[in-house]
Amino acid sequence: MAVKFNEKNHPYVELVEGSEFRICLNRMVYEIDRQERLHMEIPEETANALAELRRLVQERKNLNLTVDQSNWLAMVFLQCYNNDVQRTFRLMDFSFRLLYKDRDYSKPYGQVRQVFEEGLIRYLPEYDDDGTVIVVVEMGRRWNTSKISLAEFISAIRLSGIAIMLNPDAQRNGCKVIFDVDGLTMGQISHFTPKSSSFLFDLIEKCTPISMKGMHTVNNGLMYNVLFAILKPFMSKELRESTFIHGKNWKSLGKYINAGILPAKYGGTSKAPEADGKRLGELLQHYNEYFVEYDSYGYTGNPDA
């Protein structure tokens, strides 16, 4: 496995030499992408939406946010919401308020790269039948809390979500998440607090324009019941209704995600090998400037001043 670049200058991880099994965000590296956005022609509707979004931002005291076509964040939000400026502004405003209130779970990529290198978060190389991107989060035996704190883990989940926002396929079709809690321990559960749980679900539900098409928990045992009791109060009714707990019932999981794209460990028949965490960490390093730009924006003072 190695990080390569395709003919569109998109970096990707090739899982098998010469095969189509690849992890790719279908996005150019930052500076090339930025230059292209600076010089591209945009539809009049999008130009008008940008102007209206810029006006709303300028009216909000202490909010630092560049609103023009060079800002990938503004462009992605508007694209996902079909230039609905009010909806875009509400979500962006909530996101920046959340980050202003608490930076503990917003660590930079350099501090959380090991979460990806350890294989705790990864993307499947194949999409589901409806085009959704599949993310796997392992919060069980792979997670060594003495090496990776919960704050680092949540920060990495946040950055993986930002990376998904860059993917045009996810922008169109959304994503599904598999939470693998095999081997979850009480020691791991003890790290969850009301503060961390609230931040995590605000992050999942209210900070991204990417549609969440389902959260699927697998390999859960009695310990997961304890964790779910902690997390459930912080989940909205809508998110609870799109959360499915399968245990080791792979037929149940297969009702929501095509078994043909799932690895054998989840009852699937995909021939793709698991992505090497080191290579995924290297791939996401190519997108670090997107993460840096995102975190350069936000509230510099009281959002309600």
Protein backbone atom coordinates (compact mmCIF):
# COMPACT_ATOMS: atom_id res chain seq x y z
CA MET A 1 0.00 0.00 0.00
CA ALA A 2 1.19 3.50 -0.77
CA VAL A 3 -0.24 6.97 -1.26
CA LYS A 4 -0.35 7.80 -4.96
CA PHE A 5 -1.97 10.47 -7.13
CA ASN A 6 -4.45 9.80 -9.93
CA GLU A 7 -4.86 11.70 -13.20
CA LYS A 8 -7.04 14.30 -11.43
CA ASN A 9 -4.32 14.91 -8.86
CA HIS A 10 -6.37 13.25 -6.10
CA PRO A 11 -4.22 11.43 -3.53
CA TYR A 12 -5.33 7.90 -2.75
CA VAL A 13 -4.28 4.76 -0.90
CA GLU A 14 -4.08 1.71 -3.14
CA LEU A 15 -5.01 -1.33 -1.06
CA VAL A 16 -3.95 -3.88 -3.67
CA GLU A 17 -1.39 -3.10 -6.36
CA GLY A 18 -3.17 -2.49 -9.66
CA SER A 19 -6.67 -3.00 -8.22
CA GLU A 20 -9.66 -0.68 -7.89
CA PHE A 21 -9.62 -1.05 -4.10
CA ARG A 22 -8.67 2.47 -3.10
CA ILE A 23 -9.29 4.95 -0.31
CA CYS A 24 -9.80 8.27 -2.04
CA LEU A 25 -11.54 11.52 -1.05
CA ASN A 26 -11.82 12.57 -4.71
CA ARG A 27 -10.40 15.99 -3.90
CA MET A 28 -7.20 17.71 -4.96
CA VAL A 29 -4.62 18.79 -2.42
CA TYR A 30 -5.31 22.17 -0.87
CA GLU A 31 -3.37 24.74 -2.86
CA ILE A 32 -4.18 23.29 -6.28
CA ASP A 33 -7.84 23.05 -5.32
CA ARG A 34 -7.84 26.61 -3.97
CA GLN A 35 -6.33 28.06 -7.14
CA GLU A 36 -8.92 26.25 -9.23
CA ARG A 37 -11.75 27.59 -7.09
CA LEU A 38 -10.36 31.13 -7.30
CA HIS A 39 -10.53 31.13 -11.07
CA MET A 40 -13.63 29.08 -11.79
CA GLU A 41 -16.91 30.56 -12.92
CA ILE A 42 -19.76 29.96 -10.51
CA PRO A 43 -23.51 30.09 -11.21
CA GLU A 44 -25.29 33.36 -10.53
CA GLU A 45 -27.40 31.64 -7.86
CA THR A 46 -24.27 30.58 -5.97
CA ALA A 47 -22.73 34.06 -6.31
CA ASN A 48 -25.89 35.60 -4.85
CA ALA A 49 -25.90 33.04 -2.03
CA LEU A 50 -22.29 33.86 -1.20
CA ALA A 51 -23.12 37.57 -1.08
CA GLU A 52 -26.05 36.96 1.28
CA LEU A 53 -23.98 34.64 3.47
CA ARG A 54 -21.23 37.28 3.60
CA ARG A 55 -23.78 39.87 4.77
CA LEU A 56 -25.01 37.61 7.57
CA VAL A 57 -21.45 36.91 8.72
CA GLN A 58 -20.53 40.60 8.72
CA GLU A 59 -23.54 41.35 10.90
CA ARG A 60 -22.38 38.85 13.50
CA LYS A 61 -19.89 40.52 15.83
CA ASN A 62 -16.68 38.59 16.62
CA LEU A 63 -17.23 36.06 13.83
CA ASN A 64 -14.13 35.63 11.68
CA LEU A 65 -15.09 33.94 8.43
CA THR A 66 -14.02 34.67 4.87
CA VAL A 67 -16.96 34.22 2.55
CA ASP A 68 -16.02 33.92 -1.09
CA GLN A 69 -15.49 31.15 -3.60
CA SER A 70 -11.94 30.52 -2.36
CA ASN A 71 -13.38 29.30 0.96
CA TRP A 72 -13.98 25.57 0.50
CA LEU A 73 -16.07 25.43 3.66
CA ALA A 74 -18.64 28.00 2.52
CA MET A 75 -18.81 26.45 -0.93
CA VAL A 76 -19.39 22.91 0.42
CA PHE A 77 -22.12 24.01 2.83
CA LEU A 78 -23.94 25.95 0.12
CA GLN A 79 -23.61 23.08 -2.34
CA CYS A 80 -24.96 20.52 0.13
CA TYR A 81 -27.88 22.80 0.99
CA ASN A 82 -28.67 23.90 -2.58
CA ASN A 83 -27.69 27.50 -1.82
CA ASP A 84 -30.05 27.72 1.17
CA VAL A 85 -28.24 30.59 2.90
CA GLN A 86 -30.25 30.60 6.14
CA ARG A 87 -29.74 26.89 6.71
CA THR A 88 -26.05 27.20 5.86
CA PHE A 89 -25.55 30.10 8.25
CA ARG A 90 -27.39 28.40 11.12
CA LEU A 91 -25.22 25.29 10.89
CA MET A 92 -21.95 27.17 10.47
CA ASP A 93 -22.85 29.51 13.33
CA PHE A 94 -23.64 26.55 15.61
CA SER A 95 -20.37 24.85 14.66
CA PHE A 96 -18.29 27.91 15.46
CA ARG A 97 -20.15 28.50 18.73
CA LEU A 98 -19.41 24.92 19.75
CA LEU A 99 -15.70 25.33 18.99
CA TYR A 100 -15.58 28.65 20.84
CA LYS A 101 -17.18 27.07 23.88
CA ASP A 102 -14.89 24.06 24.00
CA ARG A 103 -11.59 23.45 22.21
CA ASP A 104 -10.71 20.29 24.17
CA TYR A 105 -12.16 18.12 21.40
CA SER A 106 -10.77 20.10 18.47
CA LYS A 107 -7.12 19.15 18.49
CA PRO A 108 -5.11 19.65 15.27
CA TYR A 109 -4.35 16.76 12.97
CA GLY A 110 -0.73 16.47 14.06
CA GLN A 111 -1.89 15.64 17.59
CA VAL A 112 -4.40 12.97 16.58
CA ARG A 113 -2.84 11.36 13.52
CA GLN A 114 -2.08 8.28 15.65
CA VAL A 115 -5.84 7.59 15.96
CA PHE A 116 -5.91 6.86 12.23
CA GLU A 117 -2.55 5.10 12.25
CA GLU A 118 -3.82 2.72 14.95
CA GLY A 119 -6.81 1.85 12.75
CA LEU A 120 -9.44 3.28 15.08
CA ILE A 121 -11.08 5.26 12.26
CA ARG A 122 -11.05 4.20 8.64
CA TYR A 123 -13.06 4.41 5.43
CA LEU A 124 -14.21 1.43 3.40
CA PRO A 125 -12.95 1.54 -0.19
CA GLU A 126 -16.35 0.68 -1.67
CA TYR A 127 -19.56 2.70 -1.41
CA ASP A 128 -22.98 1.31 -0.57
CA ASP A 129 -25.64 0.81 -3.26
CA ASP A 130 -27.04 4.29 -2.62
CA GLY A 131 -23.59 5.86 -3.00
CA THR A 132 -23.04 6.50 0.71
CA VAL A 133 -19.52 6.53 2.13
CA ILE A 134 -18.95 4.00 4.93
CA VAL A 135 -16.89 4.96 7.98
CA VAL A 136 -15.74 2.43 10.58
CA VAL A 137 -14.98 3.59 14.13
CA GLU A 138 -13.47 1.01 16.50
CA MET A 139 -14.02 1.95 20.14
CA GLY A 140 -13.29 -1.43 21.66
CA ARG A 141 -10.17 -3.53 22.15
CA ARG A 142 -8.11 -1.55 19.63
CA TRP A 143 -8.46 1.59 21.70
CA ASN A 144 -5.64 1.91 24.24
CA THR A 145 -6.73 4.79 26.48
CA SER A 146 -3.23 5.13 27.90
CA LYS A 147 -2.00 6.05 24.40
CA ILE A 148 -5.04 7.83 22.98
CA SER A 149 -7.30 9.94 25.17
CA LEU A 150 -11.02 10.34 24.58
CA ALA A 151 -10.40 14.00 23.70
CA GLU A 152 -7.96 12.89 21.00
CA PHE A 153 -10.40 10.24 19.77
CA ILE A 154 -13.28 12.71 19.48
CA SER A 155 -10.97 15.24 17.83
CA ALA A 156 -10.05 12.60 15.25
CA ILE A 157 -13.73 11.79 14.66
CA ARG A 158 -14.27 15.49 14.01
CA LEU A 159 -11.40 15.66 11.50
CA SER A 160 -12.57 12.49 9.76
CA GLY A 161 -15.95 14.20 9.35
CA ILE A 162 -14.30 17.28 7.85
CA ALA A 163 -12.42 15.00 5.46
CA ILE A 164 -15.71 13.40 4.40
CA MET A 165 -17.11 16.88 3.73
CA LEU A 166 -14.41 17.28 1.08
CA ASN A 167 -15.64 14.22 -0.81
CA PRO A 168 -18.13 15.13 -3.59
CA ASP A 169 -19.69 11.65 -3.32
CA ALA A 170 -20.45 12.15 0.36
CA GLN A 171 -21.77 15.63 -0.37
CA ARG A 172 -24.30 14.11 -2.76
CA ASN A 173 -25.12 10.83 -1.04
CA GLY A 174 -24.20 11.10 2.66
CA CYS A 175 -22.46 8.58 4.89
CA LYS A 176 -23.11 5.65 7.22
CA VAL A 177 -21.05 4.85 10.31
CA ILE A 178 -20.24 1.44 11.78
CA PHE A 179 -19.27 1.60 15.46
CA ASP A 180 -17.36 -1.55 16.37
CA VAL A 181 -17.33 -1.91 20.17
CA ASP A 182 -15.83 -5.40 20.33
CA GLY A 183 -14.02 -5.75 23.68
CA LEU A 184 -15.35 -2.52 25.15
CA THR A 185 -14.37 -2.24 28.82
CA MET A 186 -15.64 -0.36 31.83
CA GLY A 187 -12.28 1.40 31.93
CA GLN A 188 -12.95 2.84 28.48
CA ILE A 189 -16.53 3.75 29.36
CA SER A 190 -15.33 5.65 32.44
CA HIS A 191 -13.70 8.24 30.18
CA PHE A 192 -17.08 9.39 28.84
CA THR A 193 -18.57 12.38 30.64
CA PRO A 194 -21.71 14.45 30.01
CA LYS A 195 -19.45 17.13 28.50
CA SER A 196 -17.72 14.77 26.05
CA SER A 197 -20.96 12.99 25.15
CA SER A 198 -22.78 16.25 24.48
CA PHE A 199 -19.95 17.51 22.28
CA LEU A 200 -19.76 14.24 20.34
CA PHE A 201 -23.42 14.22 19.35
CA ASP A 202 -23.57 17.96 18.69
CA LEU A 203 -20.64 17.29 16.37
CA ILE A 204 -22.37 14.40 14.59
CA GLU A 205 -25.78 16.02 14.27
CA LYS A 206 -25.30 19.77 14.07
CA CYS A 207 -21.90 20.57 12.59
CA THR A 208 -21.83 19.00 9.14
CA PRO A 209 -23.95 19.34 6.01
CA ILE A 210 -23.25 15.71 5.12
CA SER A 211 -26.38 13.60 5.55
CA MET A 212 -26.07 10.88 8.19
CA LYS A 213 -27.82 7.84 6.69
CA GLY A 214 -27.45 5.59 9.74
CA MET A 215 -25.26 4.66 12.69
CA HIS A 216 -24.72 0.93 13.17
CA THR A 217 -23.26 -0.59 16.33
CA VAL A 218 -21.74 -4.08 16.02
CA ASN A 219 -20.03 -6.57 18.36
CA ASN A 220 -21.77 -5.04 21.35
CA GLY A 221 -22.13 -6.88 24.63
CA LEU A 222 -23.33 -6.01 28.11
CA MET A 223 -20.74 -3.25 28.51
CA TYR A 224 -22.21 -1.39 25.58
CA ASN A 225 -25.55 -1.18 27.40
CA VAL A 226 -23.77 0.87 30.07
CA LEU A 227 -22.21 3.17 27.47
CA PHE A 228 -25.46 3.59 25.55
CA ALA A 229 -27.24 4.58 28.77
CA ILE A 230 -24.68 7.38 29.14
CA LEU A 231 -24.91 8.51 25.51
CA LYS A 232 -28.64 8.19 24.82
CA PRO A 233 -29.77 11.38 26.64
CA PHE A 234 -27.52 13.42 24.32
CA MET A 235 -28.96 11.96 21.13
CA SER A 236 -31.87 13.60 19.37
CA LYS A 237 -35.01 11.62 18.61
CA GLU A 238 -34.06 11.62 14.92
CA LEU A 239 -30.59 10.24 15.59
CA ARG A 240 -31.91 7.55 17.95
CA GLU A 241 -34.32 6.48 15.22
CA SER A 242 -31.43 6.12 12.75
CA THR A 243 -29.23 4.21 15.22
CA PHE A 244 -29.26 0.41 14.86
CA ILE A 245 -27.68 -2.09 17.25
CA HIS A 246 -26.79 -5.39 15.60
CA GLY A 247 -24.45 -7.25 17.94
CA LYS A 248 -23.08 -10.07 15.76
CA ASN A 249 -26.23 -10.40 13.69
CA TRP A 250 -24.65 -9.80 10.29
CA LYS A 251 -27.91 -10.46 8.46
CA SER A 252 -29.37 -7.52 10.36
CA LEU A 253 -26.46 -5.28 9.36
CA GLY A 254 -26.81 -6.49 5.77
CA LYS A 255 -30.33 -5.09 5.63
CA TYR A 256 -28.85 -1.60 5.81
CA ILE A 257 -25.43 -1.97 4.15
CA ASN A 258 -24.79 -4.23 1.18
CA ALA A 259 -22.80 -7.24 2.39
CA GLY A 260 -20.85 -7.12 -0.86
CA ILE A 261 -18.91 -4.07 0.34
CA LEU A 262 -18.48 -5.21 3.94
CA PRO A 263 -15.37 -7.06 5.16
CA ALA A 264 -15.69 -10.66 6.29
CA LYS A 265 -15.37 -9.61 9.95
CA TYR A 266 -18.79 -7.94 9.56
CA GLY A 267 -20.36 -10.80 7.65
CA GLY A 268 -19.54 -9.33 4.26
CA THR A 269 -18.03 -10.70 1.08
CA SER A 270 -15.81 -7.82 -0.04
CA LYS A 271 -12.37 -8.87 -1.29
CA ALA A 272 -10.80 -5.56 -0.29
CA PRO A 273 -8.15 -5.80 2.46
CA GLU A 274 -8.31 -3.51 5.46
CA ALA A 275 -6.55 -0.20 4.90
CA ASP A 276 -3.19 0.19 6.59
CA GLY A 277 -3.52 2.86 9.27
CA LYS A 278 -0.11 4.34 8.52
CA ARG A 279 -1.09 4.94 4.90
CA LEU A 280 -4.45 6.46 5.88
CA GLY A 281 -2.60 8.78 8.23
CA GLU A 282 -0.34 9.75 5.34
CA LEU A 283 -3.32 10.29 3.04
CA LEU A 284 -5.05 12.64 5.48
CA GLN A 285 -1.81 14.56 5.99
CA HIS A 286 -2.24 15.72 2.38
CA TYR A 287 -5.49 17.38 3.51
CA ASN A 288 -4.17 19.02 6.65
CA GLU A 289 -4.32 22.50 5.12
CA TYR A 290 -8.10 22.10 4.76
CA PHE A 291 -8.29 21.28 8.47
CA VAL A 292 -6.09 24.27 9.30
CA GLU A 293 -8.26 26.64 7.25
CA TYR A 294 -11.42 25.34 8.92
CA ASP A 295 -9.97 25.99 12.36
CA SER A 296 -8.68 29.45 11.41
CA TYR A 297 -12.29 30.62 11.29
CA GLY A 298 -14.69 31.08 14.14
CA TYR A 299 -15.60 33.36 17.00
CA THR A 300 -12.82 35.54 18.41
CA GLY A 301 -15.01 36.70 21.27
CA ASN A 302 -18.41 36.18 22.87
CA PRO A 303 -20.78 34.97 20.10
CA ASP A 304 -23.67 36.79 21.80
CA ALA A 305 -21.89 40.11 22.25
